[in-house]
Amino acid sequence: MKGLVIFYDKKVPLKPVVDYLKQLEEKTIVQQAETIDSTRLGLTGDVIDVVQLADEQSVSAGAVMRWLQANPAAHYCLIGTLLISEQKLGVIAERLEALEGGTLPAALSVIEEEGLSSPEKVLEALGYVVEWRGLDPDSATIRKQPHVPL
């Protein structure tokens, strides 16, 4: 008999299975984070991809992000899965200040021109909010929140 499949009339609740898998994942992330060798982390350049760092360390990106949260990289900000130098963020902030009240597409373009993916996360990290005027993103503008420093 090829491929024997047995069906049970029992229903298995999914939540306990998902919770168990999350616990296993968390345990693995913690274990991997403990194996990261800070002397081998190549933290050079303006933009560093956490996924690439994880590959170099043979660990998951989650483990590197956990490690970076516990051991912040000097002169870098973790935004999404990117470590971005404070210098690069300063350049972007200056360019965005020149656009104050400018359109959302123009702001996103500035960030993308600087070689960064996830421009929305960078805008948020720099303290900008998007003011929507309808559903058209071309009519949305950006505004810096006054209490958020670079």
CSV table of N, CA and C in Angstrom, one decimal:
chain,number,residue,atom,x,y,z
A,1,MET,N,0.8,-1.2,0.0
A,1,MET,CA,0.0,0.0,0.0
A,1,MET,C,0.9,1.2,0.0
A,2,LYS,N,0.7,2.1,-1.0
A,2,LYS,CA,1.5,3.3,-1.1
A,2,LYS,C,0.8,4.4,-0.3
A,3,GLY,N,1.7,5.2,0.5
A,3,GLY,CA,1.3,6.4,1.2
A,3,GLY,C,0.1,6.2,2.1
A,4,LEU,N,0.2,5.5,3.1
A,4,LEU,CA,-0.9,5.3,4.1
A,4,LEU,C,-1.1,6.6,4.9
A,5,VAL,N,-2.4,7.1,4.9
A,5,VAL,CA,-2.7,8.2,5.6
A,5,VAL,C,-3.8,7.8,6.6
A,6,ILE,N,-3.6,8.2,7.8
A,6,ILE,CA,-4.6,7.9,8.8
A,6,ILE,C,-5.3,9.2,9.3
A,7,PHE,N,-6.6,9.2,9.3
A,7,PHE,CA,-7.3,10.4,9.8
A,7,PHE,C,-7.9,10.1,11.1
A,8,TYR,N,-7.8,11.0,12.0
A,8,TYR,CA,-8.4,10.9,13.3
A,8,TYR,C,-9.5,11.8,13.4
A,9,ASP,N,-10.5,11.4,14.2
A,9,ASP,CA,-11.7,12.2,14.4
A,9,ASP,C,-11.5,13.3,15.5
A,10,LYS,N,-10.3,13.2,16.1
A,10,LYS,CA,-10.0,14.2,17.1
A,10,LYS,C,-9.5,15.5,16.6
A,11,LYS,N,-10.0,16.6,17.2
A,11,LYS,CA,-9.5,17.9,16.8
A,11,LYS,C,-8.4,18.3,17.8
A,12,VAL,N,-7.3,18.8,17.2
A,12,VAL,CA,-6.2,19.3,17.9
A,12,VAL,C,-6.2,20.8,17.9
A,13,PRO,N,-6.2,21.4,19.1
A,13,PRO,CA,-6.2,22.8,19.2
A,13,PRO,C,-4.9,23.4,18.7
A,14,LEU,N,-4.9,24.4,17.9
A,14,LEU,CA,-3.8,24.9,17.2
A,14,LEU,C,-2.9,25.8,18.1
A,15,LYS,N,-3.5,26.6,19.0
A,15,LYS,CA,-2.8,27.6,19.8
A,15,LYS,C,-1.7,26.9,20.6
A,16,PRO,N,-1.9,25.8,21.3
A,16,PRO,CA,-0.8,25.2,22.1
A,16,PRO,C,0.3,24.8,21.2
A,17,VAL,N,0.1,24.4,20.0
A,17,VAL,CA,1.1,24.0,19.1
A,17,VAL,C,1.9,25.2,18.7
A,18,VAL,N,1.3,26.3,18.4
A,18,VAL,CA,1.9,27.5,18.0
A,18,VAL,C,2.7,28.1,19.1
A,19,ASP,N,2.2,28.1,20.3
A,19,ASP,CA,2.9,28.5,21.5
A,19,ASP,C,4.1,27.7,21.8
A,20,TYR,N,4.1,26.4,21.6
A,20,TYR,CA,5.2,25.6,21.8
A,20,TYR,C,6.3,25.9,20.8
A,21,LEU,N,5.9,26.1,19.5
A,21,LEU,CA,6.9,26.4,18.5
A,21,LEU,C,7.5,27.7,18.8
A,22,LYS,N,6.8,28.7,19.3
A,22,LYS,CA,7.3,30.0,19.6
A,22,LYS,C,8.4,29.9,20.7
A,23,GLN,N,8.1,29.0,21.7
A,23,GLN,CA,9.0,28.8,22.8
A,23,GLN,C,10.3,28.2,22.3
A,24,LEU,N,10.2,27.2,21.4
A,24,LEU,CA,11.4,26.6,20.8
A,24,LEU,C,12.2,27.7,20.0
A,25,GLU,N,11.5,28.5,19.2
A,25,GLU,CA,12.2,29.5,18.5
A,25,GLU,C,12.9,30.5,19.4
A,26,GLU,N,12.3,30.9,20.4
A,26,GLU,CA,12.9,31.9,21.4
A,26,GLU,C,14.1,31.2,22.0
A,27,LYS,N,14.0,30.0,22.4
A,27,LYS,CA,15.1,29.3,23.0
A,27,LYS,C,16.3,29.2,22.1
A,28,THR,N,16.0,29.0,20.8
A,28,THR,CA,17.1,28.9,19.8
A,28,THR,C,17.7,30.3,19.6
A,29,ILE,N,16.9,31.3,19.5
A,29,ILE,CA,17.4,32.7,19.4
A,29,ILE,C,18.4,33.0,20.5
A,30,VAL,N,17.9,32.7,21.7
A,30,VAL,CA,18.8,33.0,22.9
A,30,VAL,C,20.1,32.3,22.8
A,31,GLN,N,20.0,31.0,22.5
A,31,GLN,CA,21.2,30.2,22.4
A,31,GLN,C,22.2,30.7,21.3
A,32,GLN,N,21.6,31.0,20.2
A,32,GLN,CA,22.4,31.5,19.1
A,32,GLN,C,23.0,32.9,19.5
A,33,ALA,N,22.3,33.8,20.1
A,33,ALA,CA,22.8,35.1,20.5
A,33,ALA,C,24.0,35.0,21.4
A,34,GLU,N,24.0,33.9,22.2
A,34,GLU,CA,25.1,33.7,23.1
A,34,GLU,C,26.4,33.3,22.4
A,35,THR,N,26.3,32.8,21.2
A,35,THR,CA,27.4,32.3,20.4
A,35,THR,C,28.0,33.4,19.5
A,36,ILE,N,27.4,34.6,19.5
A,36,ILE,CA,27.9,35.6,18.6
A,36,ILE,C,29.2,36.1,19.1
A,37,ASP,N,30.2,36.2,18.2
A,37,ASP,CA,31.5,36.7,18.5
A,37,ASP,C,31.6,38.1,18.1
A,38,SER,N,31.6,39.0,19.0
A,38,SER,CA,31.6,40.5,18.7
A,38,SER,C,32.9,40.9,18.0
A,39,THR,N,34.0,40.2,18.2
A,39,THR,CA,35.2,40.5,17.5
A,39,THR,C,35.2,40.2,16.0
A,40,ARG,N,34.2,39.3,15.6
A,40,ARG,CA,34.1,38.9,14.2
A,40,ARG,C,33.0,39.7,13.5
A,41,LEU,N,32.3,40.5,14.2
A,41,LEU,CA,31.2,41.3,13.6
A,41,LEU,C,31.8,42.4,12.8
A,42,GLY,N,31.6,42.5,11.5
A,42,GLY,CA,32.2,43.5,10.6
A,42,GLY,C,31.3,44.7,10.6
A,43,LEU,N,31.4,45.6,11.6
A,43,LEU,CA,30.6,46.8,11.7
A,43,LEU,C,31.3,47.9,11.1
A,44,THR,N,31.4,47.9,9.7
A,44,THR,CA,32.0,49.0,9.0
A,44,THR,C,31.0,49.4,7.9
A,45,GLY,N,31.1,50.7,7.6
A,45,GLY,CA,30.2,51.2,6.5
A,45,GLY,C,29.0,52.0,7.1
A,46,ASP,N,28.3,52.6,6.2
A,46,ASP,CA,27.2,53.4,6.7
A,46,ASP,C,25.9,52.6,6.8
A,47,VAL,N,25.8,51.5,6.1
A,47,VAL,CA,24.6,50.7,6.1
A,47,VAL,C,25.0,49.2,6.2
A,48,ILE,N,24.6,48.5,7.3
A,48,ILE,CA,25.0,47.1,7.5
A,48,ILE,C,23.7,46.3,7.6
A,49,ASP,N,23.6,45.3,6.8
A,49,ASP,CA,22.4,44.4,6.7
A,49,ASP,C,22.6,43.3,7.8
A,50,VAL,N,21.6,43.3,8.7
A,50,VAL,CA,21.7,42.3,9.8
A,50,VAL,C,21.6,40.9,9.3
A,51,VAL,N,20.9,40.7,8.3
A,51,VAL,CA,20.8,39.3,7.7
A,51,VAL,C,22.1,38.8,7.2
A,52,GLN,N,22.9,39.7,6.6
A,52,GLN,CA,24.2,39.4,6.2
A,52,GLN,C,25.1,39.1,7.4
A,53,LEU,N,25.0,39.9,8.4
A,53,LEU,CA,25.8,39.7,9.6
A,53,LEU,C,25.5,38.3,10.2
A,54,ALA,N,24.2,38.0,10.2
A,54,ALA,CA,23.7,36.7,10.7
A,54,ALA,C,24.4,35.5,9.9
A,55,ASP,N,24.4,35.7,8.6
A,55,ASP,CA,25.0,34.6,7.7
A,55,ASP,C,26.5,34.5,8.1
A,56,GLU,N,27.2,35.6,8.3
A,56,GLU,CA,28.6,35.5,8.6
A,56,GLU,C,28.8,34.9,9.9
A,57,GLN,N,27.9,35.0,10.9
A,57,GLN,CA,28.0,34.4,12.2
A,57,GLN,C,27.4,33.0,12.3
A,58,SER,N,26.7,32.6,11.2
A,58,SER,CA,26.0,31.3,11.1
A,58,SER,C,24.9,31.2,12.2
A,59,VAL,N,24.2,32.3,12.4
A,59,VAL,CA,23.1,32.3,13.3
A,59,VAL,C,21.9,33.0,12.6
A,60,SER,N,20.8,33.0,13.2
A,60,SER,CA,19.6,33.6,12.6
A,60,SER,C,19.7,35.1,12.7
A,61,ALA,N,18.9,35.8,11.9
A,61,ALA,CA,18.8,37.3,12.0
A,61,ALA,C,18.2,37.7,13.3
A,62,GLY,N,17.3,36.9,13.8
A,62,GLY,CA,16.7,37.2,15.1
A,62,GLY,C,17.7,37.2,16.2
A,63,ALA,N,18.7,36.3,16.1
A,63,ALA,CA,19.7,36.2,17.2
A,63,ALA,C,20.6,37.4,17.1
A,64,VAL,N,21.0,37.9,15.9
A,64,VAL,CA,21.8,39.1,15.8
A,64,VAL,C,21.0,40.3,16.3
A,65,MET,N,19.8,40.4,16.0
A,65,MET,CA,19.0,41.5,16.4
A,65,MET,C,18.9,41.5,18.0
A,66,ARG,N,18.7,40.3,18.5
A,66,ARG,CA,18.6,40.2,20.0
A,66,ARG,C,19.9,40.6,20.6
A,67,TRP,N,21.1,40.2,20.0
A,67,TRP,CA,22.4,40.5,20.5
A,67,TRP,C,22.6,42.1,20.4
A,68,LEU,N,22.2,42.7,19.3
A,68,LEU,CA,22.4,44.1,19.1
A,68,LEU,C,21.5,44.9,20.1
A,69,GLN,N,20.4,44.4,20.4
A,69,GLN,CA,19.5,45.1,21.4
A,69,GLN,C,20.2,45.1,22.8
A,70,ALA,N,20.9,44.0,23.1
A,70,ALA,CA,21.6,43.9,24.4
A,70,ALA,C,23.0,44.6,24.4
A,71,ASN,N,23.6,44.7,23.2
A,71,ASN,CA,24.9,45.2,23.0
A,71,ASN,C,24.9,46.3,21.8
A,72,PRO,N,24.3,47.4,22.1
A,72,PRO,CA,24.1,48.4,21.0
A,72,PRO,C,25.5,48.7,20.3
A,73,ALA,N,25.4,48.8,19.0
A,73,ALA,CA,26.6,49.1,18.2
A,73,ALA,C,26.9,50.6,18.3
A,74,ALA,N,28.1,51.0,18.7
A,74,ALA,CA,28.4,52.4,18.9
A,74,ALA,C,28.3,53.1,17.5
A,75,HIS,N,27.6,54.3,17.5
A,75,HIS,CA,27.5,55.1,16.3
A,75,HIS,C,26.6,54.5,15.3
A,76,TYR,N,25.7,53.6,15.6
A,76,TYR,CA,24.8,53.0,14.7
A,76,TYR,C,23.4,52.9,15.3
A,77,CYS,N,22.4,53.0,14.5
A,77,CYS,CA,21.0,52.8,14.9
A,77,CYS,C,20.4,51.6,14.2
A,78,LEU,N,19.7,50.8,14.9
A,78,LEU,CA,19.1,49.6,14.4
A,78,LEU,C,17.7,50.0,13.9
A,79,ILE,N,17.5,50.0,12.6
A,79,ILE,CA,16.2,50.3,12.1
A,79,ILE,C,15.7,49.2,11.2
A,80,GLY,N,14.7,48.5,11.6
A,80,GLY,CA,14.3,47.3,10.9
A,80,GLY,C,15.4,46.3,11.0
A,81,THR,N,15.9,45.8,9.8
A,81,THR,CA,17.0,44.8,9.8
A,81,THR,C,18.3,45.5,9.3
A,82,LEU,N,18.3,46.8,9.4
A,82,LEU,CA,19.5,47.5,9.0
A,82,LEU,C,20.2,48.2,10.2
A,83,LEU,N,21.5,48.2,10.3
A,83,LEU,CA,22.2,49.1,11.1
A,83,LEU,C,22.7,50.3,10.3
A,84,ILE,N,22.3,51.5,10.7
A,84,ILE,CA,22.6,52.7,9.9
A,84,ILE,C,23.4,53.6,10.8
A,85,SER,N,24.5,54.0,10.2
A,85,SER,CA,25.4,54.9,10.9
A,85,SER,C,24.7,56.2,11.3
A,86,GLU,N,25.0,56.8,12.4
A,86,GLU,CA,24.5,58.1,12.8
A,86,GLU,C,24.8,59.2,11.8
A,87,GLN,N,26.0,59.0,11.2
A,87,GLN,CA,26.4,60.0,10.2
A,87,GLN,C,25.5,59.9,9.0
A,88,LYS,N,25.2,58.7,8.5
A,88,LYS,CA,24.2,58.6,7.4
A,88,LYS,C,22.9,59.1,7.8
A,89,LEU,N,22.4,58.8,9.0
A,89,LEU,CA,21.1,59.3,9.4
A,89,LEU,C,21.1,60.9,9.5
A,90,GLY,N,22.2,61.4,9.8
A,90,GLY,CA,22.4,62.9,9.9
A,90,GLY,C,22.2,63.5,8.5
A,91,VAL,N,22.8,62.9,7.5
A,91,VAL,CA,22.7,63.3,6.1
A,91,VAL,C,21.3,63.3,5.7
A,92,ILE,N,20.6,62.2,6.0
A,92,ILE,CA,19.2,62.0,5.6
A,92,ILE,C,18.4,63.0,6.3
A,93,ALA,N,18.6,63.2,7.6
A,93,ALA,CA,17.8,64.2,8.3
A,93,ALA,C,17.9,65.6,7.7
A,94,GLU,N,19.2,66.0,7.3
A,94,GLU,CA,19.3,67.3,6.7
A,94,GLU,C,18.6,67.4,5.4
A,95,ARG,N,18.6,66.4,4.6
A,95,ARG,CA,17.9,66.4,3.3
A,95,ARG,C,16.4,66.5,3.6
A,96,LEU,N,15.9,65.7,4.6
A,96,LEU,CA,14.5,65.7,4.9
A,96,LEU,C,14.0,67.1,5.4
A,97,GLU,N,14.9,67.7,6.2
A,97,GLU,CA,14.5,69.1,6.8
A,97,GLU,C,14.3,70.1,5.6
A,98,ALA,N,15.1,69.9,4.6
A,98,ALA,CA,14.9,70.8,3.4
A,98,ALA,C,13.5,70.6,2.7
A,99,LEU,N,13.0,69.4,3.0
A,99,LEU,CA,11.7,69.0,2.4
A,99,LEU,C,10.5,69.3,3.3
A,100,GLU,N,10.8,69.8,4.5
A,100,GLU,CA,9.7,69.9,5.6
A,100,GLU,C,8.4,70.4,4.9
A,101,GLY,N,7.4,69.6,5.2
A,101,GLY,CA,6.1,69.9,4.5
A,101,GLY,C,6.0,69.4,3.1
A,102,GLY,N,7.1,68.7,2.7
A,102,GLY,CA,7.1,68.2,1.3
A,102,GLY,C,6.3,66.9,1.2
A,103,THR,N,6.2,66.4,0.1
A,103,THR,CA,5.3,65.2,-0.1
A,103,THR,C,6.0,64.0,0.3
A,104,LEU,N,5.2,63.0,0.7
A,104,LEU,CA,5.7,61.7,1.1
A,104,LEU,C,6.5,61.0,0.0
A,105,PRO,N,6.1,61.0,-1.2
A,105,PRO,CA,6.9,60.4,-2.3
A,105,PRO,C,8.3,61.1,-2.4
A,106,ALA,N,8.4,62.4,-2.2
A,106,ALA,CA,9.7,63.0,-2.3
A,106,ALA,C,10.6,62.6,-1.1
A,107,ALA,N,10.0,62.5,0.1
A,107,ALA,CA,10.8,62.0,1.3
A,107,ALA,C,11.3,60.6,1.1
A,108,LEU,N,10.4,59.7,0.6
A,108,LEU,CA,10.8,58.3,0.4
A,108,LEU,C,11.9,58.2,-0.6
A,109,SER,N,11.8,59.1,-1.6
A,109,SER,CA,12.8,59.1,-2.7
A,109,SER,C,14.2,59.5,-2.1
A,110,VAL,N,14.2,60.5,-1.3
A,110,VAL,CA,15.4,60.9,-0.6
A,110,VAL,C,16.1,59.8,0.1
A,111,ILE,N,15.3,59.0,0.9
A,111,ILE,CA,15.8,57.9,1.7
A,111,ILE,C,16.3,56.8,0.7
A,112,GLU,N,15.6,56.5,-0.3
A,112,GLU,CA,16.0,55.5,-1.2
A,112,GLU,C,17.2,55.8,-2.0
A,113,GLU,N,17.4,57.1,-2.3
A,113,GLU,CA,18.6,57.6,-3.0
A,113,GLU,C,19.8,57.4,-2.1
A,114,GLU,N,19.6,57.4,-0.8
A,114,GLU,CA,20.8,57.1,0.1
A,114,GLU,C,21.0,55.7,0.3
A,115,GLY,N,20.3,54.8,-0.5
A,115,GLY,CA,20.6,53.4,-0.5
A,115,GLY,C,19.9,52.6,0.6
A,116,LEU,N,18.8,53.1,1.1
A,116,LEU,CA,18.2,52.4,2.2
A,116,LEU,C,16.9,51.8,1.8
A,117,SER,N,16.6,50.6,2.2
A,117,SER,CA,15.3,50.0,2.0
A,117,SER,C,14.4,50.4,3.2
A,118,SER,N,13.2,50.1,3.1
A,118,SER,CA,12.2,50.4,4.2
A,118,SER,C,12.3,51.9,4.6
A,119,PRO,N,12.1,52.8,3.6
A,119,PRO,CA,12.1,54.2,3.9
A,119,PRO,C,11.1,54.7,4.9
A,120,GLU,N,10.0,54.0,5.0
A,120,GLU,CA,8.9,54.4,6.0
A,120,GLU,C,9.5,54.2,7.4
A,121,LYS,N,10.2,53.1,7.7
A,121,LYS,CA,10.8,52.9,9.0
A,121,LYS,C,11.9,54.0,9.3
A,122,VAL,N,12.6,54.4,8.3
A,122,VAL,CA,13.6,55.4,8.5
A,122,VAL,C,12.9,56.8,8.9
A,123,LEU,N,11.9,57.1,8.2
A,123,LEU,CA,11.1,58.3,8.5
A,123,LEU,C,10.6,58.3,9.9
A,124,GLU,N,10.1,57.2,10.3
A,124,GLU,CA,9.6,57.0,11.7
A,124,GLU,C,10.7,57.2,12.7
A,125,ALA,N,11.8,56.5,12.4
A,125,ALA,CA,12.9,56.6,13.4
A,125,ALA,C,13.5,58.0,13.5
A,126,LEU,N,13.4,58.8,12.4
A,126,LEU,CA,13.9,60.2,12.5
A,126,LEU,C,12.8,61.1,13.1
A,127,GLY,N,11.7,60.6,13.4
A,127,GLY,CA,10.7,61.4,14.1
A,127,GLY,C,9.7,62.1,13.2
A,128,TYR,N,9.5,61.6,12.0
A,128,TYR,CA,8.6,62.2,11.1
A,128,TYR,C,7.2,61.5,11.1
A,129,VAL,N,6.2,62.2,10.9
A,129,VAL,CA,4.8,61.6,10.7
A,129,VAL,C,4.3,62.0,9.4
A,130,VAL,N,3.4,61.2,8.9
A,130,VAL,CA,2.8,61.4,7.6
A,130,VAL,C,1.4,62.0,7.8
A,131,GLU,N,1.2,63.1,7.1
A,131,GLU,CA,-0.2,63.7,7.2
A,131,GLU,C,-0.9,63.4,5.9
A,132,TRP,N,-1.9,62.5,6.0
A,132,TRP,CA,-2.6,62.1,4.9
A,132,TRP,C,-3.8,63.1,4.5
A,133,ARG,N,-3.9,63.3,3.3
A,133,ARG,CA,-5.0,64.1,2.7
A,133,ARG,C,-5.8,63.3,1.7
A,134,GLY,N,-6.6,62.4,2.2
A,134,GLY,CA,-7.2,61.4,1.3
A,134,GLY,C,-6.4,60.1,1.2
A,135,LEU,N,-6.7,59.4,0.2
A,135,LEU,CA,-6.0,58.1,0.0
A,135,LEU,C,-4.8,58.1,-0.9
A,136,ASP,N,-4.7,59.2,-1.6
A,136,ASP,CA,-3.6,59.3,-2.6
A,136,ASP,C,-2.3,59.7,-1.9
A,137,PRO,N,-1.3,58.7,-2.0
A,137,PRO,CA,0.0,59.0,-1.3
A,137,PRO,C,0.7,60.2,-1.9
A,138,ASP,N,0.4,60.6,-3.1
A,138,ASP,CA,1.1,61.8,-3.7
A,138,ASP,C,0.7,63.1,-3.0
A,139,SER,N,-0.5,63.1,-2.3
A,139,SER,CA,-0.9,64.3,-1.6
A,139,SER,C,-0.6,64.2,-0.2
A,140,ALA,N,0.0,63.2,0.3
A,140,ALA,CA,0.4,63.1,1.7
A,140,ALA,C,1.7,63.9,1.9
A,141,THR,N,1.8,64.5,3.1
A,141,THR,CA,3.0,65.3,3.4
A,141,THR,C,3.7,64.8,4.6
A,142,ILE,N,4.9,65.2,4.9
A,142,ILE,CA,5.6,64.8,6.1
A,142,ILE,C,5.8,65.9,7.0
A,143,ARG,N,5.9,65.7,8.3
A,143,ARG,CA,6.1,66.7,9.3
A,143,ARG,C,6.9,66.1,10.4
A,144,LYS,N,7.9,66.8,10.9
A,144,LYS,CA,8.8,66.3,12.0
A,144,LYS,C,8.1,66.6,13.3
A,145,GLN,N,8.1,65.6,14.1
A,145,GLN,CA,7.5,65.8,15.5
A,145,GLN,C,8.5,66.6,16.3
A,146,PRO,N,8.1,67.7,16.9
A,146,PRO,CA,9.0,68.6,17.6
A,146,PRO,C,9.8,67.9,18.8
A,147,HIS,N,9.3,66.9,19.4
A,147,HIS,CA,10.0,66.4,20.6
A,147,HIS,C,10.9,65.2,20.3
A,148,VAL,N,11.0,64.8,19.0
A,148,VAL,CA,11.8,63.7,18.7
A,148,VAL,C,13.2,64.1,18.1
A,149,PRO,N,14.3,63.8,18.9
A,149,PRO,CA,15.6,64.2,18.4
A,149,PRO,C,16.1,63.2,17.3
A,150,LEU,N,17.2,63.6,16.6
A,150,LEU,CA,17.7,62.7,15.6
A,150,LEU,C,18.1,61.4,16.2
